[in-house]
Short mmCIF file of C-alpha atoms in Angstrom, two decimals:
data_model
loop_
_atom_site.label_atom_id
_atom_site.label_comp_id
_atom_site.label_asym_id
_atom_site.label_seq_id
_atom_site.Cartn_x
_atom_site.Cartn_y
_atom_site.Cartn_z
CA MET R 1 -47.22 11.92 -17.94
CA ALA R 2 -45.13 9.44 -15.91
CA LYS R 3 -47.61 6.68 -16.72
CA GLY R 4 -47.32 7.52 -20.44
CA LYS R 5 -43.50 7.30 -20.33
CA ARG R 6 -43.65 3.99 -18.51
CA PHE R 7 -46.08 2.70 -21.14
CA ILE R 8 -43.79 3.80 -23.99
CA VAL R 9 -40.72 2.23 -22.31
CA ALA R 10 -42.63 -1.02 -21.80
CA LEU R 11 -43.82 -0.99 -25.40
CA VAL R 12 -40.27 -0.48 -26.68
CA ALA R 13 -39.06 -3.34 -24.49
CA VAL R 14 -41.74 -5.63 -25.88
CA PHE R 15 -40.84 -4.78 -29.47
CA ALA R 16 -37.16 -5.24 -28.73
CA PHE R 17 -37.88 -8.67 -27.22
CA LEU R 18 -40.00 -9.69 -30.19
CA ALA R 19 -37.33 -8.49 -32.63
CA VAL R 20 -34.60 -10.46 -30.89
CA THR R 21 -36.81 -13.54 -30.63
CA PHE R 22 -37.83 -13.29 -34.30
CA ASN R 23 -34.22 -12.90 -35.41
CA PHE R 24 -33.18 -15.83 -33.24
CA SER R 25 -35.96 -17.95 -34.72
CA LEU R 26 -34.86 -17.07 -38.25
CA THR R 27 -31.25 -17.90 -37.38
CA ALA R 28 -32.24 -21.18 -35.78
CA THR R 29 -34.46 -22.07 -38.73
CA ALA R 30 -31.71 -21.22 -41.20
CA ALA R 31 -29.20 -23.29 -39.21
CA ALA R 32 -31.47 -26.33 -38.73
CA LYS R 33 -30.62 -29.36 -40.86
CA HIS R 34 -32.43 -32.52 -41.80
CA TYR R 35 -31.15 -35.48 -39.79
CA THR R 36 -29.74 -37.03 -42.98
CA GLU R 37 -27.47 -33.99 -43.39
CA LEU R 38 -25.94 -34.21 -39.93
CA GLN R 39 -22.27 -35.15 -39.84
CA PHE R 40 -20.48 -36.72 -36.90
CA ALA R 41 -16.83 -37.24 -36.17
CA PRO R 42 -15.67 -40.84 -36.68
CA LEU R 43 -15.67 -43.01 -33.58
CA PRO R 44 -12.27 -43.26 -31.90
CA GLU R 45 -10.26 -46.41 -32.48
CA VAL R 46 -10.93 -49.00 -29.81
CA LYS R 47 -7.84 -50.32 -28.06
CA LEU R 48 -7.50 -52.95 -25.38
CA PRO R 49 -6.43 -51.59 -21.98
CA LYS R 50 -3.13 -52.86 -20.63
CA TYR R 51 -3.47 -56.23 -18.94
CA GLU R 52 -1.34 -59.06 -17.63
CA ARG R 53 -1.83 -62.81 -18.13
CA PHE R 54 -0.01 -65.58 -16.29
CA VAL R 55 -0.52 -69.17 -15.16
CA LEU R 56 0.05 -70.53 -11.66
CA GLN R 57 1.91 -73.81 -11.22
CA ASN R 58 -1.39 -75.54 -10.45
CA GLY R 59 -2.75 -74.56 -13.87
CA LEU R 60 -4.94 -71.59 -12.85
CA VAL R 61 -4.97 -69.01 -15.66
CA VAL R 62 -5.01 -65.43 -14.33
CA TYR R 63 -5.76 -62.10 -15.99
CA LEU R 64 -5.05 -58.82 -14.17
CA MET R 65 -6.18 -55.40 -15.37
CA GLU R 66 -5.54 -52.33 -13.24
CA ASP R 67 -8.16 -49.56 -13.20
CA ARG R 68 -7.60 -46.82 -10.64
CA GLU R 69 -10.68 -44.73 -11.44
CA LEU R 70 -12.62 -45.92 -8.35
CA PRO R 71 -11.48 -47.66 -5.13
CA LEU R 72 -13.16 -50.90 -6.19
CA ILE R 73 -11.96 -54.37 -7.17
CA GLY R 74 -13.95 -57.09 -8.88
CA GLY R 75 -13.09 -60.53 -10.11
CA THR R 76 -14.60 -63.52 -11.88
CA ALA R 77 -13.53 -67.14 -12.19
CA LEU R 78 -14.80 -69.00 -15.26
CA VAL R 79 -15.14 -72.73 -14.67
CA ARG R 80 -15.44 -75.22 -17.51
CA THR R 81 -18.71 -76.79 -16.48
CA GLY R 82 -22.39 -76.31 -17.19
CA SER R 83 -25.87 -77.78 -17.11
CA ARG R 84 -25.27 -79.44 -20.48
CA TRP R 85 -23.13 -82.00 -18.63
CA GLU R 86 -25.56 -82.82 -15.80
CA PRO R 87 -27.35 -86.21 -15.85
CA ALA R 88 -30.63 -86.22 -17.80
CA ASN R 89 -32.55 -87.52 -14.78
CA LYS R 90 -31.18 -84.73 -12.56
CA VAL R 91 -31.79 -81.60 -14.60
CA GLY R 92 -31.22 -78.65 -12.29
CA LEU R 93 -28.15 -80.12 -10.59
CA ALA R 94 -25.69 -77.60 -12.05
CA SER R 95 -27.84 -74.65 -11.02
CA PHE R 96 -28.27 -76.00 -7.49
CA THR R 97 -24.53 -76.62 -7.19
CA GLY R 98 -23.73 -73.03 -8.10
CA GLY R 99 -26.41 -71.52 -5.89
CA VAL R 100 -25.77 -73.60 -2.77
CA MET R 101 -21.99 -73.19 -3.08
CA ARG R 102 -22.64 -69.61 -2.06
CA THR R 103 -25.70 -69.85 0.19
CA GLY R 104 -24.55 -72.99 2.02
CA GLY R 105 -21.42 -71.49 3.59
CA THR R 106 -17.88 -72.89 3.73
CA LYS R 107 -15.90 -75.11 6.07
CA GLN R 108 -14.50 -71.95 7.67
CA HIS R 109 -17.65 -69.78 7.75
CA SER R 110 -21.32 -70.58 8.25
CA PRO R 111 -23.84 -69.06 5.80
CA ASP R 112 -24.82 -66.39 8.35
CA ASP R 113 -21.19 -65.52 9.10
CA LEU R 114 -20.40 -65.27 5.42
CA ASN R 115 -23.36 -62.99 4.78
CA GLU R 116 -22.60 -60.78 7.76
CA ILE R 117 -18.93 -60.25 6.85
CA LEU R 118 -19.83 -59.34 3.29
CA GLU R 119 -22.72 -57.07 4.25
CA GLN R 120 -20.56 -55.15 6.72
CA ARG R 121 -18.17 -54.34 3.89
CA ALA R 122 -20.79 -53.72 1.16
CA ALA R 123 -19.12 -56.58 -0.70
CA SER R 124 -20.43 -59.60 -2.57
CA VAL R 125 -19.50 -63.13 -3.57
CA GLU R 126 -21.74 -64.92 -6.05
CA VAL R 127 -21.70 -68.23 -7.92
CA ASN R 128 -23.72 -69.28 -10.94
CA ILE R 129 -23.59 -72.28 -13.24
CA GLY R 130 -25.37 -71.83 -16.54
CA GLU R 131 -25.76 -73.90 -19.67
CA ALA R 132 -22.18 -73.80 -20.96
CA ALA R 133 -20.07 -72.28 -18.17
CA GLY R 134 -19.82 -71.73 -14.44
CA SER R 135 -18.79 -68.43 -12.90
CA ALA R 136 -17.88 -67.25 -9.43
CA SER R 137 -17.43 -63.54 -8.80
CA PHE R 138 -16.59 -61.05 -6.05
CA GLU R 139 -16.78 -57.28 -5.60
CA ALA R 140 -15.17 -55.28 -2.82
CA LEU R 141 -13.71 -51.94 -1.82
CA SER R 142 -9.96 -51.88 -2.39
CA GLU R 143 -9.31 -51.74 1.36
CA ASP R 144 -11.32 -54.94 1.93
CA VAL R 145 -9.98 -57.03 -0.93
CA GLU R 146 -7.85 -59.39 1.20
CA THR R 147 -10.80 -60.35 3.38
CA VAL R 148 -13.31 -60.63 0.52
CA PHE R 149 -10.93 -62.49 -1.79
CA GLY R 150 -10.25 -64.91 1.03
CA LEU R 151 -13.98 -65.64 1.33
CA PHE R 152 -14.20 -65.96 -2.45
CA ALA R 153 -11.42 -68.56 -2.38
CA GLU R 154 -13.21 -70.45 0.41
CA VAL R 155 -16.43 -70.61 -1.59
CA LEU R 156 -14.52 -71.98 -4.58
CA ARG R 157 -12.48 -74.52 -2.64
CA SER R 158 -14.43 -75.64 0.41
CA PRO R 159 -18.21 -75.19 0.19
CA VAL R 160 -20.21 -77.41 2.56
CA PHE R 161 -23.52 -77.49 0.65
CA ALA R 162 -25.72 -77.16 3.72
CA GLN R 163 -28.75 -79.45 3.41
CA ALA R 164 -31.16 -76.73 4.60
CA LYS R 165 -30.01 -74.39 1.83
CA LEU R 166 -30.41 -77.13 -0.78
CA ASP R 167 -33.93 -77.82 0.49
CA LEU R 168 -34.75 -74.12 0.17
CA ALA R 169 -33.33 -73.96 -3.36
CA LYS R 170 -35.37 -77.01 -4.37
CA THR R 171 -38.55 -75.46 -2.96
CA GLN R 172 -37.89 -72.27 -4.93
CA ALA R 173 -37.22 -74.27 -8.09
CA LYS R 174 -40.53 -76.10 -7.71
CA GLY R 175 -42.26 -72.76 -7.37
CA GLY R 176 -40.71 -71.72 -10.66
CA ILE R 177 -41.91 -74.92 -12.32
CA SER R 178 -45.46 -74.26 -11.12
CA ARG R 179 -45.39 -70.77 -12.72
CA ARG R 180 -43.61 -71.57 -15.97
CA ASN R 181 -46.74 -71.30 -18.10
CA ASP R 182 -47.73 -67.85 -16.83
CA ASP R 183 -46.04 -65.96 -19.68
CA PRO R 184 -46.80 -66.93 -23.30
CA ASP R 185 -43.42 -65.65 -24.50
CA ASP R 186 -41.68 -67.89 -21.96
CA ILE R 187 -43.72 -70.83 -23.24
CA ALA R 188 -42.79 -70.00 -26.82
CA ASN R 189 -39.05 -69.70 -26.15
CA ARG R 190 -38.95 -72.87 -24.05
CA GLU R 191 -40.92 -75.03 -26.45
CA PHE R 192 -39.14 -73.64 -29.51
CA ARG R 193 -35.77 -74.78 -28.15
CA LYS R 194 -37.25 -78.25 -27.68
CA LEU R 195 -38.45 -78.25 -31.29
CA ILE R 196 -35.04 -77.19 -32.60
CA TYR R 197 -32.70 -79.22 -30.37
CA GLY R 198 -35.00 -81.97 -29.08
CA LYS R 199 -36.73 -82.26 -25.71
CA ASP R 200 -34.06 -84.68 -24.46
CA SER R 201 -31.10 -82.61 -25.70
CA PRO R 202 -29.06 -80.78 -23.03
CA TYR R 203 -29.97 -77.62 -24.95
CA GLY R 204 -33.70 -78.34 -24.86
CA ARG R 205 -34.51 -80.22 -21.66
CA ILE R 206 -35.97 -78.47 -18.63
CA THR R 207 -36.30 -79.08 -14.90
CA GLU R 208 -39.30 -81.04 -13.69
CA TYR R 209 -40.55 -81.91 -10.22
CA ALA R 210 -39.11 -85.42 -10.70
CA THR R 211 -35.63 -84.23 -11.67
CA VAL R 212 -35.54 -81.79 -8.74
CA ASN R 213 -36.63 -84.50 -6.29
CA ALA R 214 -33.92 -86.83 -7.61
CA ILE R 215 -31.12 -84.45 -6.60
CA ALA R 216 -29.42 -85.06 -3.25
CA ARG R 217 -26.72 -83.15 -1.41
CA GLU R 218 -24.14 -85.75 -2.37
CA ASP R 219 -24.82 -85.02 -6.05
CA LEU R 220 -23.81 -81.38 -5.49
CA VAL R 221 -20.65 -82.44 -3.69
CA GLN R 222 -19.70 -84.77 -6.55
CA PHE R 223 -20.51 -82.19 -9.23
CA HIS R 224 -18.28 -79.67 -7.46
CA GLN R 225 -15.47 -82.21 -7.07
CA GLN R 226 -15.70 -83.11 -10.75
CA TYR R 227 -15.27 -79.64 -12.19
CA PHE R 228 -13.87 -77.19 -9.64
CA HIS R 229 -10.12 -77.51 -10.05
CA PRO R 230 -7.55 -74.75 -10.61
CA ASN R 231 -6.49 -76.31 -13.93
CA ASN R 232 -10.11 -75.98 -15.11
CA MET R 233 -10.47 -72.26 -14.35
CA ILE R 234 -9.70 -68.81 -15.70
CA LEU R 235 -9.55 -66.03 -13.08
CA GLY R 236 -9.79 -62.37 -14.04
CA ILE R 237 -9.48 -59.41 -11.66
CA VAL R 238 -9.93 -55.74 -12.52
CA GLY R 239 -9.80 -52.61 -10.38
CA ASP R 240 -7.81 -50.46 -8.00
CA PHE R 241 -4.85 -52.65 -7.09
CA ASP R 242 -1.11 -53.07 -7.52
CA SER R 243 -0.49 -56.08 -9.77
CA LYS R 244 2.50 -57.30 -7.76
CA LYS R 245 0.51 -57.31 -4.52
CA MET R 246 -2.47 -58.94 -6.25
CA ARG R 247 -0.22 -61.70 -7.56
CA SER R 248 0.89 -62.38 -4.01
CA LEU R 249 -2.70 -62.47 -2.73
CA ILE R 250 -3.78 -64.92 -5.44
CA GLN R 251 -0.78 -67.12 -4.73
CA ALA R 252 -1.52 -67.08 -1.00
CA LYS R 253 -5.20 -68.00 -1.35
CA LEU R 254 -5.22 -70.22 -4.43
CA GLY R 255 -1.62 -71.18 -5.15
CA ASN R 256 -1.65 -74.23 -2.87
CA TRP R 257 -4.88 -75.58 -4.35
CA ALA R 258 -3.80 -78.88 -5.89
CA ARG R 259 -4.47 -79.39 -9.58
CA ASN R 260 -6.31 -82.47 -10.78
CA PRO R 261 -3.83 -84.23 -13.10
CA LYS R 262 -6.54 -86.58 -14.40
CA PHE R 263 -8.97 -83.85 -15.42
CA THR R 264 -9.86 -83.71 -19.12
CA LYS R 265 -12.16 -81.30 -20.86
CA PRO R 266 -15.67 -82.72 -21.03
CA THR R 267 -16.90 -83.77 -24.47
CA LEU R 268 -19.47 -81.46 -26.00
CA PRO R 269 -22.96 -82.93 -26.47
CA ALA R 270 -23.83 -83.72 -30.09
CA VAL R 271 -26.30 -81.39 -31.80
CA SER R 272 -28.62 -82.23 -34.69
CA PRO R 273 -31.95 -80.68 -35.72
CA ALA R 274 -34.90 -82.33 -34.01
CA ASN R 275 -37.27 -80.96 -36.67
CA THR R 276 -36.66 -79.59 -40.15
CA GLY R 277 -40.08 -78.05 -40.62
CA GLY R 278 -43.66 -78.27 -39.41
CA VAL R 279 -46.26 -76.13 -37.69
CA PHE R 280 -46.73 -76.56 -33.95
CA PHE R 281 -49.30 -75.03 -31.64
CA VAL R 282 -49.74 -74.44 -27.91
CA ASN R 283 -53.37 -73.66 -27.05
CA GLN R 284 -53.82 -70.96 -24.41
CA PRO R 285 -57.54 -70.04 -24.46
CA GLN R 286 -57.11 -67.00 -22.22
CA LEU R 287 -54.93 -65.13 -24.74
CA THR R 288 -56.04 -62.34 -27.05
CA GLN R 289 -52.88 -62.41 -29.15
CA SER R 290 -50.41 -64.98 -30.46
CA SER R 291 -46.71 -65.35 -29.66
CA ILE R 292 -44.99 -66.66 -32.77
CA LEU R 293 -41.52 -68.07 -33.49
CA VAL R 294 -40.21 -69.47 -36.76
CA GLY R 295 -36.70 -70.72 -37.44
CA HIS R 296 -34.21 -73.54 -37.66
CA LEU R 297 -30.82 -74.69 -36.39
CA GLY R 298 -28.05 -72.15 -36.90
CA GLY R 299 -24.27 -71.96 -36.46
CA LYS R 300 -21.30 -70.72 -34.43
CA PHE R 301 -19.37 -67.47 -34.03
CA ASP R 302 -16.26 -68.93 -35.63
CA ASN R 303 -18.04 -69.36 -38.96
CA PRO R 304 -16.09 -67.30 -41.55
CA ASP R 305 -19.42 -65.82 -42.67
CA TYR R 306 -20.46 -64.62 -39.20
CA ALA R 307 -19.78 -60.95 -39.99
CA ALA R 308 -21.91 -61.02 -43.17
CA LEU R 309 -24.68 -62.83 -41.29
CA ASP R 310 -24.58 -60.14 -38.61
CA VAL R 311 -24.92 -57.45 -41.30
CA LEU R 312 -27.90 -59.44 -42.60
CA ASN R 313 -29.36 -59.16 -39.08
CA GLY R 314 -28.97 -55.40 -39.37
CA VAL R 315 -30.84 -55.34 -42.67
CA LEU R 316 -33.75 -57.28 -41.19
CA ASN R 317 -34.03 -55.58 -37.82
CA GLY R 318 -34.38 -52.25 -36.09
CA PHE R 319 -36.06 -49.00 -37.11
CA GLY R 320 -35.78 -48.90 -40.88
CA GLY R 321 -35.13 -52.64 -41.14
CA ARG R 322 -37.09 -54.75 -43.59
CA LEU R 323 -39.17 -56.53 -40.95
CA PHE R 324 -40.03 -53.26 -39.20
CA ASN R 325 -40.90 -51.48 -42.43
CA GLU R 326 -42.98 -54.26 -43.95
CA VAL R 327 -44.55 -56.27 -41.14
CA ARG R 328 -45.00 -53.51 -38.59
CA SER R 329 -45.30 -50.25 -40.52
CA ARG R 330 -46.84 -51.20 -43.87
CA GLN R 331 -48.98 -54.20 -42.88
CA GLY R 332 -49.57 -53.14 -39.27
CA LEU R 333 -49.34 -56.72 -37.99
CA ALA R 334 -47.19 -56.25 -34.90
CA TYR R 335 -45.73 -53.68 -32.55
CA SER R 336 -42.46 -55.63 -32.39
CA VAL R 337 -41.05 -58.04 -34.95
CA TYR R 338 -37.54 -59.47 -35.28
CA GLY R 339 -35.37 -61.99 -37.09
CA TYR R 340 -31.86 -62.99 -36.04
CA TRP R 341 -29.08 -65.35 -37.01
CA SER R 342 -28.04 -66.06 -33.42
CA PRO R 343 -24.82 -68.13 -33.14
CA ARG R 344 -23.13 -69.71 -30.11
CA PHE R 345 -19.45 -70.12 -29.26
CA ASP R 346 -19.09 -73.90 -29.38
CA TYR R 347 -22.39 -75.38 -30.57
CA PRO R 348 -24.91 -74.40 -33.25
CA GLY R 349 -27.26 -71.59 -32.30
CA MET R 350 -30.50 -70.79 -34.10
CA PHE R 351 -31.96 -68.63 -36.78
CA MET R 352 -35.13 -67.29 -35.22
CA ALA R 353 -37.77 -64.78 -36.29
CA GLY R 354 -40.97 -63.84 -34.55
CA GLY R 355 -43.07 -61.42 -32.58
CA GLN R 356 -46.57 -61.00 -31.22
CA THR R 357 -49.71 -60.22 -33.16
CA ARG R 358 -53.47 -60.22 -32.61
CA SER R 359 -55.14 -63.62 -32.89
CA ASP R 360 -56.96 -62.94 -36.15
CA ALA R 361 -53.70 -61.84 -37.83
CA THR R 362 -51.66 -64.91 -36.83
CA VAL R 363 -51.59 -66.63 -40.22
CA GLN R 364 -50.95 -63.36 -42.03
CA PHE R 365 -48.06 -62.57 -39.66
CA VAL R 366 -46.39 -65.97 -40.26
CA LYS R 367 -46.77 -65.58 -44.03
CA ALA R 368 -45.28 -62.10 -43.83
CA LEU R 369 -42.22 -63.45 -41.99
CA GLN R 370 -41.83 -66.23 -44.56
CA ALA R 371 -42.08 -63.71 -47.40
CA GLU R 372 -39.39 -61.44 -45.94
CA ILE R 373 -37.00 -64.36 -45.42
CA LYS R 374 -37.46 -65.38 -49.05
CA ARG R 375 -37.18 -61.78 -50.24
CA ILE R 376 -33.79 -61.22 -48.66
CA GLN R 377 -32.56 -64.27 -50.56
CA ALA R 378 -34.08 -63.22 -53.88
CA GLN R 379 -33.71 -59.45 -53.76
CA PRO R 380 -30.25 -57.91 -53.17
CA VAL R 381 -30.16 -55.37 -50.38
CA THR R 382 -29.84 -51.77 -51.49
CA ALA R 383 -26.74 -49.67 -50.93
CA GLU R 384 -28.69 -47.68 -48.34
CA GLU R 385 -29.74 -50.83 -46.48
CA LEU R 386 -26.19 -52.13 -46.46
CA ALA R 387 -24.78 -48.82 -45.22
CA ARG R 388 -27.36 -48.56 -42.44
CA ALA R 389 -26.75 -52.12 -41.28
CA LYS R 390 -22.97 -51.80 -41.32
CA GLU R 391 -22.95 -48.40 -39.63
CA SER R 392 -25.25 -49.51 -36.82
CA THR R 393 -23.10 -52.60 -36.26
CA LEU R 394 -19.77 -50.78 -36.37
CA ASN R 395 -21.04 -47.86 -34.27
CA SER R 396 -22.17 -50.29 -31.57
CA PHE R 397 -18.69 -51.82 -31.50
CA VAL R 398 -17.45 -49.23 -29.01
CA PHE R 399 -20.03 -50.42 -26.47
CA ASN R 400 -18.17 -53.72 -26.22
CA PHE R 401 -15.39 -51.81 -24.46
CA GLN R 402 -17.25 -49.37 -22.23
CA ASP R 403 -15.24 -50.27 -19.15
CA PRO R 404 -12.23 -52.45 -18.29
CA SER R 405 -14.29 -55.16 -16.57
CA GLN R 406 -16.32 -55.66 -19.76
CA THR R 407 -13.13 -55.89 -21.82
CA LEU R 408 -11.55 -58.36 -19.40
CA SER R 409 -14.68 -60.51 -19.39
CA ARG R 410 -14.54 -60.72 -23.19
CA LEU R 411 -10.86 -61.76 -23.18
CA MET R 412 -11.59 -64.49 -20.65
CA ARG R 413 -14.59 -65.72 -22.60
CA TYR R 414 -12.53 -65.99 -25.79
CA GLU R 415 -9.89 -68.05 -24.02
CA TYR R 416 -12.58 -70.22 -22.39
CA TYR R 417 -14.04 -71.13 -25.79
CA GLY R 418 -10.71 -71.27 -27.64
CA TYR R 419 -11.12 -68.09 -29.70
CA PRO R 420 -8.23 -65.70 -30.53
CA ALA R 421 -7.91 -62.67 -28.26
CA ASP R 422 -8.40 -60.32 -31.23
CA PHE R 423 -11.53 -62.11 -32.46
CA LEU R 424 -13.72 -59.03 -32.07
CA PHE R 425 -11.29 -56.88 -34.06
CA ARG R 426 -11.21 -59.45 -36.87
CA TYR R 427 -15.01 -59.39 -36.84
CA GLN R 428 -14.97 -55.57 -36.99
CA LYS R 429 -12.80 -55.60 -40.12
CA ALA R 430 -14.97 -58.31 -41.71
CA VAL R 431 -18.13 -56.25 -41.12
CA ALA R 432 -16.52 -53.21 -42.74
CA ALA R 433 -15.59 -55.34 -45.77
CA THR R 434 -19.05 -56.92 -46.22
CA THR R 435 -20.68 -56.25 -49.60
CA ILE R 436 -24.19 -56.45 -51.05
CA ALA R 437 -23.20 -59.71 -52.74
CA ASP R 438 -21.97 -61.13 -49.41
CA VAL R 439 -25.31 -60.48 -47.73
CA GLN R 440 -27.29 -62.13 -50.51
CA ARG R 441 -24.87 -65.06 -50.63
CA VAL R 442 -25.14 -65.85 -46.92
CA ALA R 443 -28.91 -65.36 -47.01
CA LYS R 444 -29.15 -68.00 -49.75
CA GLN R 445 -26.64 -70.31 -48.09
CA TYR R 446 -27.77 -70.24 -44.46
CA LEU R 447 -31.48 -69.33 -44.35
CA LYS R 448 -33.87 -72.18 -45.04
CA PRO R 449 -37.38 -70.80 -45.66
CA ASP R 450 -38.63 -74.21 -46.83
CA ASN R 451 -37.51 -75.88 -43.58
CA LEU R 452 -38.81 -73.42 -41.00
CA VAL R 453 -40.14 -74.76 -37.75
CA THR R 454 -43.20 -72.65 -36.87
CA LEU R 455 -44.53 -72.38 -33.32
CA VAL R 456 -47.65 -70.48 -32.30
CA VAL R 457 -48.76 -69.94 -28.70
CA GLY R 458 -52.30 -68.58 -28.77
CA ASN R 459 -56.05 -68.97 -28.54
CA GLN R 460 -57.15 -71.71 -30.93
CA THR R 461 -60.74 -70.53 -31.38
CA ALA R 462 -59.70 -66.91 -31.99
CA ILE R 463 -57.06 -67.71 -34.62
CA GLN R 464 -59.04 -67.21 -37.84
CA PRO R 465 -58.20 -68.16 -40.50
CA PRO R 466 -56.92 -71.35 -38.84
CA LEU R 467 -53.32 -72.53 -38.81
CA THR R 468 -54.21 -75.26 -41.31
CA GLN R 469 -53.77 -72.54 -43.93
CA LEU R 470 -50.06 -72.79 -43.17
CA ALA R 471 -49.81 -76.59 -43.22
CA ALA R 472 -52.19 -79.50 -43.60
CA GLN R 473 -50.96 -80.93 -40.31
CA VAL R 474 -50.68 -78.77 -37.21
CA THR R 475 -49.06 -80.58 -34.28
CA PRO R 476 -50.43 -79.66 -30.83
CA ILE R 477 -47.99 -79.36 -27.93
CA ASP R 478 -49.17 -80.21 -24.43
CA VAL R 479 -47.50 -77.95 -21.85
CA THR R 480 -49.38 -79.38 -18.87
CA ILE R 481 -46.99 -79.45 -15.93
CA PRO R 482 -46.49 -83.01 -14.62
CA SER R 483 -47.75 -83.38 -11.07
CA PRO R 484 -45.15 -83.74 -8.31
CA PRO R 485 -44.44 -87.39 -7.47
CA GLN R 486 -46.27 -88.62 -4.39
CA GLN R 487 -44.08 -88.66 -1.33
CA ALA R 488 -43.54 -92.07 0.23
CA GLN R 489 -45.66 -92.68 3.33
CA ASN R 490 -43.92 -93.54 6.58
#
């Protein structure tokens, strides 16, 4: 009898559970919506955090932005320099100068001492000189900022460029040269820049064994002396500090650094297209697929049409974009495909489209890219395409201001390149105002499908049909790495 009661109780419990589950499922099903029906609250308005800007008597521009969320302080100095101003026979000099400024120690601290002091405090000081700008940065706990900022100032003002550290950097650079053909995408990006800007342009040239060997310690010293002056820098600091005390620290460590009254901003290198069309090929017999780039010289961020061109990028790219839908999904020619109008701050960028595809689909892939570039000129985007592109662009706007250091970096970069501080907000309004007609207008005005430079890195024998279906003349590119010069015998 007891067993029978227990069985009945268990049975009732099971039915009760099933009833609740069934009802829950019905409720959930009734409440479920298609993703297109989902509604989200509008993104909050983005506002700049409070910051302070001032200029020391020696010309150093300073930005301060307090952020008390964590007991950390970080800072960056932007220096108007870059590899585009290094001598053509000493490509790599700017990079070595930045690297050895940090690794080579200062007049006050040896490299080992510098490393040990920083490591004990979980702090860092780094220097890097890229194509168009140099940067020196530090990070420290709030309690260690005086010590770490002092070391940061030493690295900026009095590096010794230890010969042993330069030798090590040159050895590492030569190792990179020896491996530069290991990745077909790296080959494609490197050689494409040469085709667009010219192999001798500061925006296209690359380091070689000969240019590395030509660089001596004295070259680093002179490069540093030429560009590292307080009246050629913008310093920004963000974190857990009192602005008045930080002002005093900056004045103590950098205020007596003499300005260079003779310094003038370096002239920007001239840019003109090295090629206005043509098909080029790098043969890599070991490959089973082709890396492809097509494009031409582009423009700058300060172009009044930049916002409309960026919306055009949104129409072409991403899930639901024209390239994804047509080249990847419908034709099945590539896992990834892209096309971007990619500007620069103070020199023309590029329009570039490309991706990777199997060898036997290479010609079809290139023709598909060409067709989509022509289609966006000839066929107005739909209202749905425009809305998707604008929404994705505007919704991503908030990520430009995720934290104060990111915001401060943007303000400094705008001042460095001579852009207004509210440039991004002007761009935001311009994106919101972009119309279907605007997108078609800029596509017709700026894209040049009849002057595309086409580069293929792939296996020549496996590419069938051959590239001659794209052009009667296909220009081969030799990427053989020049041998290191023979060392003089004693």
